[in-house]
Structures are given as C-alpha cells and as structure tokens.
C-alpha cells in the first residue's frame, strides 16, 4: 500500500471537506503567503485580502485541486497570481503615478531624516521603477522565491529576471543618490567594504 | 559584463551567494577601482534598505476573520427576500390597467428598496472608511461622512447610493446599469469610472472631481458632463453649476497618507493644505507667499507640516477661527 505523506494526508482531508484541515493549512502557510503579498503590494490590507482570497478559493475548489509539485509551490503561485490580479485591476482605474518628491537635500530640515522618512523614500523610489522591473524586484526581495520561480510566474526567461533586477538596482542607485551615504552608515557589518 | 550585470552579481551574492566562477569575476571587478567598490557598497545599502519587513500579524485573529468570511459567503441572504416583496406587490398592481401602470410604475421606482433595509455606513471625524458595494465598486469615505445603499443591486435598473459628506468612488463598469450618487441637491451618474464627490451638508457647495472616465453631474436644473481631469462645483445659494479643470493627481488626495511639495510657491502649498485638511491656511505676507517650498511627509499631518513651515520660513503660526494664519517670515 502506498504510504501517504503528511502533505498528501492534509490534501485528502481538505478534499473531503474537513474544515479542521483548512484551519491547519491556514495556520501553517499564512505568514508565508502574507510575506509574499506584502512584499509585492506593500499594502497591509490589500495583502491580507489577497491571502484570504487564496485560502477561500482553495477551499471552494478543494475537490478539483491538483497539486503538481508541492503544496507550498501551488500556494506560492496562487498568491502571486492573486497579487497580479489586484495590480492589474488597480491599473484599470488608472491610479496616478505617485510622483513623491524627494526632499531637496540642501533645504530639508534635519527632522525629515528620521528612519521612517527614509524607508518611505526608498518605497517611493521603488514606485518609480518601470512596472515590470518593479514587480520583479519586489518579488525577488521577498526572498521567498527563486529567479526560476519568478520567471515561471511571470512567463519570462530567468535571464530577463536577472536583467531587470540589475536594471532596478542601477535606477535605485541613481534615484537615491544623495541618501545612500546615510543608508550606508546604517549597515553594522557590511559585506562590501570600500 | 555590463554595469547592470555587475549590479546583479552583487545582488546575487547578498541574496543567495555566488558560484566559484562568479566570485572570481566579482573579486577581480572590485579590485579594479574604488568606483566599483563604492558601487558595491551602495548596492548593499539598497539591498538592506529594501528588505521586506511585513507588519506583525496575529494568525489566530486572521483565521477568525477568515472563517467569518468563509461562512458568510456560504450563508443565504434573507434580507433579499424581504426587499423583493414590496416591488412585486406594485408589479402586480401595475398589470391592472395602463393608467394604473403609469402611476404604479412611478411608485415602483420610488418604493423599490424601502429605505429601512438599506445599508448605512458612516465614518467618524478623522477617519477614512473603505466600503465595498454589492456590485464590487469601492467607495472611500472621508471623515465624518455617511453612505447608504441597498444590500443588493439585483433587479434594479440603476445602482443608487446616497452620500452625505465626501467620498471617492471606483465604480465597476456596467453600462447596462448606471451608477447614481445622490448627494444632497447634486446627483452624479456614471457607467464605470472613478471620481470624488464632496457634498457636506454644512458647506455651501457640492464638488465633483473626475479621475477617470466620464461623469454626468446634475443639480437642480443644471447638468454638466465631465471627463477625467475636470471638476464641477454647484453653489447652493446661487444654484449655479460651474465646470473647470482639476489636476488628476490631486483628485481625492485625502486618500493617500503622504503629502509632497515639489518646489512650489508657498501660497500654492497653503492652498493645497487648505483643501486637504479642510481648514483655511493663509499666508499674510505677500512676499513670503512667493517663496519656494519643497517637502515630503510620508504621513500627512497638518501639525507636522506647519511645524516644518515654521522652521523653514521662520513664520509665526496663529490659530484662527477657520484655520491658521502665517505671519512674518522670510524666504530661506
């Protein structure tokens, strides 16, 4: 008799409509999916919504679900698709580009240099990346998926993913120029020493 | 290898590590110049600064919310049956005769959704509220505002909502069922678009600003058709509706938490602040009003901005009945 793995057993129970199995699935994968969604959207409420949708849809389609690789991989694809769907929907409503102005380093009062402002500056700089470039960079920064996985989700080649990340870094360097020295000083044990 | 490829290599080292060959390449490149080493340090700075730090979540709480939603989606909607009873009655009455049909039809329209079964959502002062409508449209309520609508738009010719206060609408496209906002004396009619409506009962005007799509505004006997980047203001005392242009980026900017000023004259900054916070911010000194101002506030807070203005321009900030008055000061 074939020995079913823990994952297979969980899937069996889910297919049978065992809600306790759904609770287990939720508890096990929530933080993982939330991290990916938050990293992609940078919006807590939208991220929570997307994660809920993934579990909801999983449950609604439980009898038809076919996990080809691993459950984790399946869920990873689901959350990325959910986030992409939301981003596409937002685009339909033509959200204005947030041209958040970088404060003039010569005139900005010292109080604007609090870490909170800096992280907002960094996010604003990421927002200014071209759409595809920004998406790839954000997915990579979640540190929860490989280039190959990103390439699969977005239907691109891994080489394109690599190129876009290089492009993102180049633009971020240029954009954050005057602020980099401050960001640099925040690193306790740098990998690259000048 | 191009510059971008080296940027990527640096990133890869930080992210997951490099192969022996890649390490060799990178080491050689770093040795080449101080500029390369500077680049490496900067890429690292960006790597650290862009780390994803999700906010803390309490999984049991999220699970409870999820289960609530899961069961709500499965449950039937009893109110639907109640609201359909009333129209059905009038529909039978309408079948009786042509004259009755006309009269009853009028009543059918009016009594279609008895107001008592409508959903009412209100926001507090200093609170924004996001509301999802039965057709998937979204409404952001600004502070101190109330929105009412029927629990379902099924079977209705129009998707109608009542608004008192200010809200930004993102309306799902449905050309077969126009979306209508009734806000005091002003009415806005769209098919699928996004726009802001400001109709506070204690203010003398209603203000509609369009971000995308096309909108028809009517007030009393006046109408105006607006497209993206346009605005209509209805003056209640004079009963006049005027259309003008509006910067799209500023439509419903009260929804975003950040506020930024990019090298604009102080008088323009004051105008934007007045609009954003609903208080009269005035610059007394005309020379000062022309001084250039730049600033970025990730969390828009009037006090923070005023404190900054005080520091940058050495102005005195006086509280007035309607807002704030900036006196004295000089360009930095």
Coordinates of C-alpha atoms in Angstrom, one line a residue:
Chain A
X1 CA 0.0 0.0 0.0
X2 CA 1.3 3.4 -0.9
X3 CA 2.4 5.4 2.2
X4 CA 0.8 8.9 2.0
X5 CA 3.0 11.8 3.1
X6 CA 1.7 14.3 5.7
X7 CA 1.0 16.7 2.9
X8 CA -1.0 14.1 0.9
X9 CA -3.0 13.3 4.1
X10 CA -3.8 17.0 4.6
X11 CA -4.9 17.3 1.0
X12 CA -7.0 14.2 1.3
X13 CA -8.8 15.7 4.3
X14 CA -9.2 19.1 2.6
X15 CA -10.8 17.4 -0.4
X16 CA -13.2 15.6 1.9
X17 CA -14.3 19.0 3.3
X18 CA -12.6 18.7 6.6
X19 CA -12.6 22.3 7.9
X20 CA -10.1 21.5 10.6
X21 CA -7.7 20.7 7.8
X22 CA -8.4 24.1 6.3
X23 CA -7.6 25.7 9.7
X24 CA -4.3 23.8 9.7
X25 CA -3.5 24.8 6.2
X26 CA -4.2 28.5 7.1
X27 CA -2.1 28.4 10.3
X28 CA 0.8 26.8 8.5
X29 CA 1.0 29.0 5.5
X30 CA -0.5 32.3 6.5
X31 CA 2.8 34.1 7.3
X32 CA 4.5 32.8 4.3
X33 CA 1.8 34.0 1.9
X34 CA 1.4 37.3 3.8
X35 CA 5.1 38.0 3.4
X36 CA 4.9 37.4 -0.3
X37 CA 1.7 39.5 -0.7
X38 CA 3.1 42.3 1.5
X39 CA 6.4 42.3 -0.3
X40 CA 4.6 42.6 -3.7
X41 CA 2.0 45.1 -2.8
X42 CA 3.4 47.0 0.2
X43 CA -0.1 47.4 1.5
X44 CA -1.1 45.5 4.6
X45 CA -4.9 45.5 4.0
X46 CA -4.6 44.5 0.3
X47 CA -2.1 41.8 1.2
X48 CA -4.4 40.4 3.9
X49 CA -7.2 40.5 1.3
X50 CA -5.2 38.6 -1.2
X51 CA -4.1 35.9 1.3
X52 CA -7.7 35.4 2.3
X53 CA -8.8 35.1 -1.3
X54 CA -6.1 32.4 -1.9
X55 CA -7.5 30.3 1.0
X56 CA -11.1 31.0 0.1
X57 CA -10.5 29.9 -3.5
X58 CA -8.6 26.9 -2.4
X59 CA -11.5 25.8 -0.2
X60 CA -14.1 26.5 -2.8
X61 CA -12.2 24.4 -5.4
X62 CA -11.0 21.8 -3.0
X63 CA -12.5 18.8 -4.8
X64 CA -10.8 19.8 -8.1
X65 CA -7.4 20.9 -6.9
X66 CA -4.4 19.2 -8.5
X67 CA -1.1 19.8 -6.8
X68 CA 1.5 19.1 -9.4
X69 CA 4.7 19.8 -7.4
X70 CA 4.4 20.8 -3.8
X71 CA 1.6 22.4 -1.8
X72 CA 3.9 25.3 -1.0
X73 CA 4.7 25.8 -4.7
X74 CA 1.0 25.6 -5.5
X75 CA 0.2 28.2 -2.9
X76 CA 3.1 30.4 -4.0
X77 CA 1.7 30.5 -7.5
X78 CA -1.8 31.3 -6.2
X79 CA -0.7 34.2 -4.1
X80 CA 1.4 35.7 -6.9
X81 CA -1.5 35.4 -9.3
X82 CA -3.8 37.0 -6.8
X83 CA -1.5 39.9 -6.3
X84 CA -1.0 40.3 -10.1
X85 CA -4.8 40.3 -10.5
X86 CA -5.1 43.1 -7.9
X87 CA -2.3 45.1 -9.6
X88 CA -4.0 44.7 -12.9
X89 CA -7.3 45.8 -11.5
X90 CA -5.7 48.9 -9.9
X91 CA -4.2 49.8 -13.2
X92 CA -7.6 49.7 -14.9
X93 CA -8.6 52.5 -12.6
X94 CA -5.6 54.5 -13.8
X95 CA -4.0 55.2 -10.4
X96 CA -1.9 58.4 -10.8
X97 CA 1.8 57.8 -10.6
X98 CA 2.9 58.8 -7.1
X99 CA 5.5 61.4 -8.0
X100 CA 6.6 61.6 -4.4
X101 CA 9.1 64.4 -4.4
X102 CA 12.5 63.6 -2.9
X103 CA 13.1 66.4 -0.4
X104 CA 15.8 68.7 -1.5
X105 CA 18.9 67.6 0.5
X106 CA 20.1 71.1 0.7
X107 CA 16.9 72.6 2.1
X108 CA 15.3 69.8 4.1
X109 CA 15.3 70.2 7.8
X110 CA 17.1 67.5 9.8
X111 CA 13.9 66.2 11.2
X112 CA 13.0 64.7 7.8
X113 CA 15.9 62.4 8.0
X114 CA 14.2 60.1 10.5
X115 CA 14.4 56.4 9.6
X116 CA 10.6 56.4 8.9
X117 CA 11.0 59.1 6.2
X118 CA 14.0 57.2 4.7
X119 CA 12.0 54.0 4.3
X120 CA 9.2 55.9 2.7
X121 CA 11.8 57.5 0.4
X122 CA 13.0 54.0 -0.6
X123 CA 9.5 52.9 -1.3
X124 CA 8.8 55.9 -3.3
X125 CA 12.0 55.2 -5.4
X126 CA 10.8 51.6 -5.9
X127 CA 7.4 53.0 -7.1
X128 CA 9.3 55.0 -9.7
X129 CA 10.7 51.8 -11.3
X130 CA 9.1 50.7 -14.6
X131 CA 6.2 48.4 -13.9
X132 CA 7.6 45.0 -14.8
X133 CA 11.0 45.9 -13.3
X134 CA 9.4 46.9 -10.0
X135 CA 7.3 43.8 -9.9
X136 CA 10.3 41.5 -10.4
X137 CA 12.4 43.4 -7.9
X138 CA 9.6 43.2 -5.3
X139 CA 9.1 39.5 -5.8
X140 CA 12.8 38.9 -5.5
X141 CA 13.1 40.9 -2.4
X142 CA 10.5 38.8 -0.6
X143 CA 13.4 36.3 -0.5
X144 CA 10.7 33.6 -0.8
X145 CA 11.2 32.6 -4.5
X146 CA 14.0 31.8 -6.9
X147 CA 14.6 33.6 -10.2
X148 CA 13.3 30.5 -11.9
X149 CA 10.0 30.7 -9.9
X150 CA 9.6 34.4 -10.6
X151 CA 10.3 33.7 -14.3
X152 CA 7.6 30.9 -14.3
X153 CA 5.0 33.1 -12.6
X154 CA 5.5 36.0 -15.0
X155 CA 6.1 33.9 -18.1
X156 CA 9.6 35.3 -18.7
X157 CA 13.1 33.8 -19.0
X158 CA 15.3 33.7 -15.9
X159 CA 17.8 35.8 -17.8
X160 CA 15.2 38.5 -18.2
X161 CA 14.5 38.4 -14.5
X162 CA 18.3 38.8 -13.8
X163 CA 18.5 41.7 -16.2
X164 CA 15.5 43.5 -14.7
X165 CA 17.0 43.2 -11.2
X166 CA 20.3 44.7 -12.4
X167 CA 18.2 47.5 -14.0
X168 CA 16.3 48.1 -10.8
X169 CA 19.4 48.4 -8.8
X170 CA 21.0 50.8 -11.2
X171 CA 18.0 53.1 -11.2
X172 CA 17.6 52.9 -7.4
X173 CA 21.2 53.9 -7.0
X174 CA 20.7 56.9 -9.3
X175 CA 17.4 57.9 -7.7
X176 CA 18.5 57.5 -4.0
X177 CA 21.9 59.1 -4.8
X178 CA 22.3 61.8 -2.1
X179 CA 20.7 59.5 0.5
X180 CA 22.9 56.4 0.0
X181 CA 25.6 57.6 2.3
X182 CA 23.0 57.8 5.1
X183 CA 21.7 54.3 4.2
X184 CA 25.3 53.0 4.1
X185 CA 26.1 54.3 7.6
X186 CA 23.2 52.2 8.9
X187 CA 24.9 48.9 8.0
X188 CA 26.5 47.3 11.0
X189 CA 28.6 44.6 9.3
X190 CA 28.9 45.4 5.6
X191 CA 29.8 42.7 3.1
X192 CA 31.5 45.1 0.7
X193 CA 34.0 47.4 2.3
X194 CA 35.1 50.5 0.4
Chain B
X1 CA 29.9 42.1 -18.5
X2 CA 27.9 45.3 -18.4
X3 CA 27.5 47.5 -15.4
X4 CA 24.0 46.2 -14.9
X5 CA 25.3 42.6 -14.9
X6 CA 27.8 43.5 -12.1
X7 CA 24.9 45.2 -10.2
X8 CA 23.1 41.9 -10.5
X9 CA 26.1 39.9 -9.4
X10 CA 26.5 42.0 -6.3
X11 CA 22.8 41.5 -5.5
X12 CA 23.0 37.8 -6.1
X13 CA 25.9 37.5 -3.6
X14 CA 23.9 39.2 -1.0
X15 CA 20.7 37.3 -1.8
X16 CA 21.9 33.7 -2.1
X17 CA 25.6 33.5 -2.8
X18 CA 27.7 33.1 -5.9
X19 CA 29.4 30.2 -7.7
X20 CA 33.2 29.9 -7.6
X21 CA 33.4 31.4 -11.1
X22 CA 31.1 34.3 -10.3
X23 CA 33.1 35.0 -7.1
X24 CA 36.3 35.2 -9.1
X25 CA 34.7 37.6 -11.6
X26 CA 33.3 39.8 -8.9
X27 CA 36.6 39.9 -6.9
X28 CA 38.5 40.9 -10.0
X29 CA 36.0 43.7 -10.8
X30 CA 36.1 45.0 -7.2
X31 CA 39.9 45.1 -7.3
X32 CA 39.8 47.3 -10.5
X33 CA 38.7 50.6 -9.0
X34 CA 37.5 52.5 -6.0
X35 CA 34.4 53.4 -8.0
X36 CA 33.5 49.7 -8.3
X37 CA 33.9 49.3 -4.6
X38 CA 31.7 52.3 -4.0
X39 CA 29.1 50.8 -6.3
X40 CA 29.2 47.6 -4.3
X41 CA 28.7 49.4 -1.0
X42 CA 25.8 51.3 -2.5
X43 CA 24.1 48.2 -3.9
X44 CA 24.4 46.7 -0.4
X45 CA 22.8 49.8 1.1
X46 CA 19.9 49.4 -1.2
X47 CA 19.7 45.7 -0.6
X48 CA 19.4 46.3 3.1
X49 CA 17.0 49.3 2.7
X50 CA 14.7 47.3 0.5
X51 CA 14.4 44.3 2.8
X52 CA 10.7 43.2 3.2
X53 CA 9.6 43.6 6.8
X54 CA 6.0 42.7 6.9
X55 CA 4.0 44.1 9.8
X56 CA 3.2 41.7 12.6
X57 CA 0.1 39.6 12.2
X58 CA -1.8 37.6 14.7
X59 CA -2.6 34.4 12.8
X60 CA -5.5 33.3 15.2
X61 CA -7.1 36.7 14.7
X62 CA -6.7 36.4 10.9
X63 CA -8.1 32.9 11.0
X64 CA -11.1 34.0 12.9
X65 CA -11.7 36.8 10.3
X66 CA -11.3 34.3 7.5
X67 CA -13.7 31.8 9.0
X68 CA -16.3 34.5 9.4
X69 CA -16.0 35.5 5.8
X70 CA -16.0 31.8 4.7
X71 CA -19.3 31.2 6.4
X72 CA -20.8 34.5 5.4
X73 CA -20.2 33.7 1.8
X74 CA -21.9 30.3 2.1
X75 CA -25.0 31.6 4.0
X76 CA -28.1 32.7 2.2
X77 CA -29.2 36.4 2.3
X78 CA -32.6 36.5 4.0
X79 CA -33.0 40.3 3.5
X80 CA -33.1 39.8 -0.2
X81 CA -36.4 38.1 0.0
X82 CA -37.9 40.9 2.2
X83 CA -36.9 43.7 -0.2
X84 CA -38.3 42.0 -3.2
X85 CA -41.7 41.5 -1.7
X86 CA -42.6 45.2 -1.9
X87 CA -41.8 45.7 -5.6
X88 CA -43.6 42.5 -6.5
X89 CA -46.8 43.9 -5.0
X90 CA -46.5 47.0 -7.0
X91 CA -45.7 45.0 -10.1
X92 CA -49.0 43.1 -9.8
X93 CA -50.8 46.3 -9.3
X94 CA -49.2 47.7 -12.4
X95 CA -50.6 44.9 -14.6
X96 CA -54.2 46.0 -13.9
X97 CA -54.5 48.9 -16.4
X98 CA -52.4 51.3 -18.4
X99 CA -53.2 54.3 -16.2
X100 CA -52.5 52.4 -13.1
X101 CA -49.4 51.1 -14.7
X102 CA -48.0 54.6 -15.1
X103 CA -48.9 55.6 -11.6
X104 CA -47.8 52.4 -10.1
X105 CA -44.6 52.4 -12.1
X106 CA -43.7 55.8 -10.5
X107 CA -44.4 54.2 -7.1
X108 CA -42.4 51.1 -8.1
X109 CA -39.4 53.2 -8.8
X110 CA -39.8 55.0 -5.5
X111 CA -40.5 52.1 -3.3
X112 CA -38.2 49.6 -5.0
X113 CA -35.9 49.4 -2.0
X114 CA -37.6 50.5 1.2
X115 CA -35.1 52.8 2.9
X116 CA -35.2 50.8 6.1
X117 CA -33.5 47.8 4.5
X118 CA -30.7 50.0 3.1
X119 CA -27.2 49.6 4.5
X120 CA -25.8 52.7 6.1
X121 CA -22.1 53.2 6.8
X122 CA -20.7 56.2 8.5
X123 CA -17.2 57.3 9.2
X124 CA -16.0 59.2 12.2
X125 CA -14.1 62.5 12.3
X126 CA -10.5 61.9 11.2
X127 CA -11.3 58.5 10.0
X128 CA -11.3 57.2 6.4
X129 CA -13.6 54.2 5.7
X130 CA -13.4 51.9 2.7
X131 CA -16.7 50.4 1.7
X132 CA -17.4 47.6 -0.8
X133 CA -20.7 47.9 -2.7
X134 CA -22.8 44.9 -3.8
X135 CA -21.6 45.2 -7.4
X136 CA -17.9 45.3 -6.4
X137 CA -17.5 49.0 -6.7
X138 CA -15.4 50.6 -4.0
X139 CA -16.0 53.8 -2.0
X140 CA -13.6 55.6 0.2
X141 CA -15.4 57.7 2.8
X142 CA -13.6 60.7 4.0
X143 CA -14.0 61.7 7.6
X144 CA -17.5 62.4 9.0
X145 CA -19.4 61.1 6.0
X146 CA -22.3 58.7 5.5
X147 CA -23.1 56.4 2.6
X148 CA -26.3 54.4 2.2
X149 CA -27.2 51.8 -0.4
X150 CA -29.4 48.8 -1.0
X151 CA -27.9 45.5 0.2
X152 CA -28.2 44.2 -3.4
X153 CA -28.4 45.8 -6.8
X154 CA -30.1 42.7 -8.3
X155 CA -33.0 43.5 -10.5
X156 CA -32.5 47.3 -10.2
X157 CA -32.3 49.5 -13.2
X158 CA -29.8 51.7 -11.5
X159 CA -27.1 51.2 -8.9
X160 CA -28.0 54.0 -6.5
X161 CA -26.3 55.3 -3.4
X162 CA -26.9 58.2 -1.1
X163 CA -24.0 60.3 0.2
X164 CA -23.7 62.9 2.9
X165 CA -20.1 64.2 3.2
X166 CA -17.2 63.3 1.0
X167 CA -16.2 60.1 -0.8
X168 CA -14.1 58.8 -3.6
X169 CA -15.8 56.2 -5.9
X170 CA -14.2 53.5 -8.0
X171 CA -17.2 52.2 -9.9
X172 CA -17.3 48.8 -11.6
X173 CA -18.1 49.1 -15.3
X174 CA -21.7 48.1 -16.1
X175 CA -23.1 50.1 -19.0
X176 CA -26.5 48.3 -18.6
X177 CA -26.9 49.6 -15.0
X178 CA -25.9 53.3 -14.5
X179 CA -24.4 54.1 -11.1
X180 CA -26.0 57.1 -9.4
X181 CA -24.8 59.0 -6.4
X182 CA -27.4 61.2 -4.7
X183 CA -25.6 63.8 -2.6
X184 CA -27.9 66.4 -1.3
X185 CA -29.0 68.6 -4.3
X186 CA -26.3 67.1 -6.5
X187 CA -26.6 63.9 -8.5
X188 CA -23.8 62.1 -10.2
X189 CA -24.4 59.5 -12.9
X190 CA -21.7 57.2 -14.3
X191 CA -21.3 53.9 -16.1
X192 CA -17.9 52.8 -14.7
X193 CA -15.3 55.2 -13.6
X194 CA -13.6 56.9 -10.6
X195 CA -14.4 60.3 -9.2
X196 CA -14.6 62.2 -5.9
X197 CA -17.8 63.8 -4.6
X198 CA -17.8 66.4 -1.8
X199 CA -21.3 67.3 -0.6
X200 CA -21.1 68.2 3.1
X201 CA -24.5 69.5 4.4
X202 CA -22.8 72.3 6.3
X203 CA -21.0 73.6 3.2
X204 CA -22.4 75.9 0.5
X205 CA -21.2 73.8 -2.4
X206 CA -21.1 70.3 -3.9
X207 CA -17.9 69.4 -5.6
X208 CA -17.4 66.6 -8.1
X209 CA -13.9 65.8 -9.5
X210 CA -13.3 63.1 -12.1
X211 CA -10.1 61.0 -12.1
X212 CA -11.0 58.5 -14.9
X213 CA -13.9 58.1 -17.3
X214 CA -16.9 60.2 -17.8
X215 CA -19.4 61.5 -15.4
X216 CA -22.7 63.4 -15.6
X217 CA -23.4 65.8 -12.8
X218 CA -26.8 67.3 -12.3
X219 CA -28.0 69.8 -9.7
X220 CA -31.5 71.3 -9.7
X221 CA -32.0 72.0 -13.4
X222 CA -28.3 72.3 -14.3
X223 CA -26.2 69.5 -15.8
X224 CA -22.6 69.1 -16.7
X225 CA -20.8 66.3 -18.4
X226 CA -17.3 65.8 -17.1
X227 CA -14.3 63.8 -18.3
X228 CA -11.1 62.9 -16.4
X229 CA -9.3 66.0 -15.2
X230 CA -12.5 68.0 -14.8
X231 CA -14.4 69.3 -11.9
X232 CA -17.9 70.7 -11.3
X233 CA -18.9 72.9 -8.4
X234 CA -22.6 73.5 -7.5
X235 CA -23.1 76.6 -5.4
X236 CA -26.2 76.0 -3.3
X237 CA -27.2 79.7 -2.7
X238 CA -27.0 80.8 -6.3
X239 CA -28.0 77.4 -7.7
X240 CA -25.2 77.6 -10.3
X241 CA -23.2 74.7 -11.6
X242 CA -19.7 75.6 -12.9
X243 CA -17.2 73.3 -14.6
X244 CA -13.4 73.7 -14.5
X245 CA -10.2 71.8 -14.8
X246 CA -8.6 69.8 -12.0
X247 CA -5.2 68.2 -11.6
X248 CA -5.9 64.5 -11.7
X249 CA -3.1 63.7 -9.2
X250 CA -4.9 65.8 -6.6
X251 CA -8.3 64.2 -7.0
X252 CA -9.1 62.6 -3.7
X253 CA -5.6 63.0 -2.5
X254 CA -7.0 62.8 1.0
X255 CA -6.9 59.0 0.5
X256 CA -3.1 58.7 0.5
X257 CA -1.3 59.1 3.7
X258 CA 1.6 61.0 2.1
X259 CA 1.9 64.6 1.0
X260 CA 4.6 66.1 -1.0
X261 CA 5.5 69.6 -2.2
X262 CA 7.9 70.0 -5.0
X263 CA 9.4 73.4 -5.4
X264 CA 6.2 75.3 -5.4
X265 CA 5.4 78.8 -4.1
X266 CA 4.2 78.9 -0.5
X267 CA 0.8 80.3 -1.5
X268 CA 0.2 77.2 -3.6
X269 CA 1.3 74.9 -0.7
X270 CA -1.1 76.8 1.6
X271 CA -3.9 76.3 -0.9
X272 CA -3.3 72.6 -1.1
X273 CA -3.2 72.3 2.6
X274 CA -6.4 74.2 3.0
X275 CA -8.1 71.8 0.5
X276 CA -6.6 68.7 2.0
X277 CA -7.3 69.4 5.6
X278 CA -10.5 71.4 5.2
X279 CA -9.1 74.4 7.1
X280 CA -8.1 77.9 5.9
X281 CA -4.3 78.2 5.7
X282 CA -3.4 81.7 4.9
X283 CA -0.1 83.4 4.2
X284 CA -0.3 87.1 5.3
X285 CA 3.0 88.4 3.8
X286 CA 2.6 88.6 0.0
X287 CA 6.4 88.5 -0.5
X288 CA 6.6 85.3 1.6
X289 CA 3.8 83.8 -0.4
X290 CA 6.1 83.6 -3.4
X291 CA 9.0 81.8 -1.6
X292 CA 9.7 78.3 -2.9
X293 CA 8.9 75.3 -0.7
X294 CA 9.8 71.7 -1.0
X295 CA 8.9 69.0 1.5
X296 CA 7.9 65.4 1.8
X297 CA 5.7 63.9 4.6
X298 CA 5.1 60.2 4.4
X299 CA 2.2 60.6 6.9
X300 CA 0.3 63.8 6.1
X301 CA -0.2 65.6 9.4
X302 CA -1.1 69.3 9.4
X303 CA 0.8 69.9 12.6
X304 CA 4.0 68.4 11.2
X305 CA 3.7 70.5 8.0
X306 CA 3.0 73.7 10.0
X307 CA 6.0 72.9 12.3
X308 CA 8.2 72.5 9.2
X309 CA 6.9 75.7 7.6
X310 CA 7.7 77.5 10.9
X311 CA 11.2 76.2 10.9
X312 CA 11.9 76.7 7.2
X313 CA 10.4 80.2 6.8
X314 CA 10.7 81.5 10.4
X315 CA 7.0 82.4 10.4
X316 CA 4.6 82.7 13.3
X317 CA 1.7 80.3 13.1
X318 CA -1.5 81.7 14.6
X319 CA -4.7 79.7 15.1
X320 CA -7.7 81.4 13.7
X321 CA -11.4 80.6 13.8
X322 CA -11.3 79.0 10.3
X323 CA -7.7 77.6 10.4
X324 CA -4.3 79.1 10.6
X325 CA -2.6 82.3 9.7
X326 CA 1.1 82.5 8.9
X327 CA 2.6 86.0 9.6
X328 CA 6.1 87.5 9.3
X329 CA 8.8 85.2 8.0
X330 CA 11.3 85.3 5.1
X331 CA 12.5 83.1 2.3
X332 CA 15.2 80.7 3.5

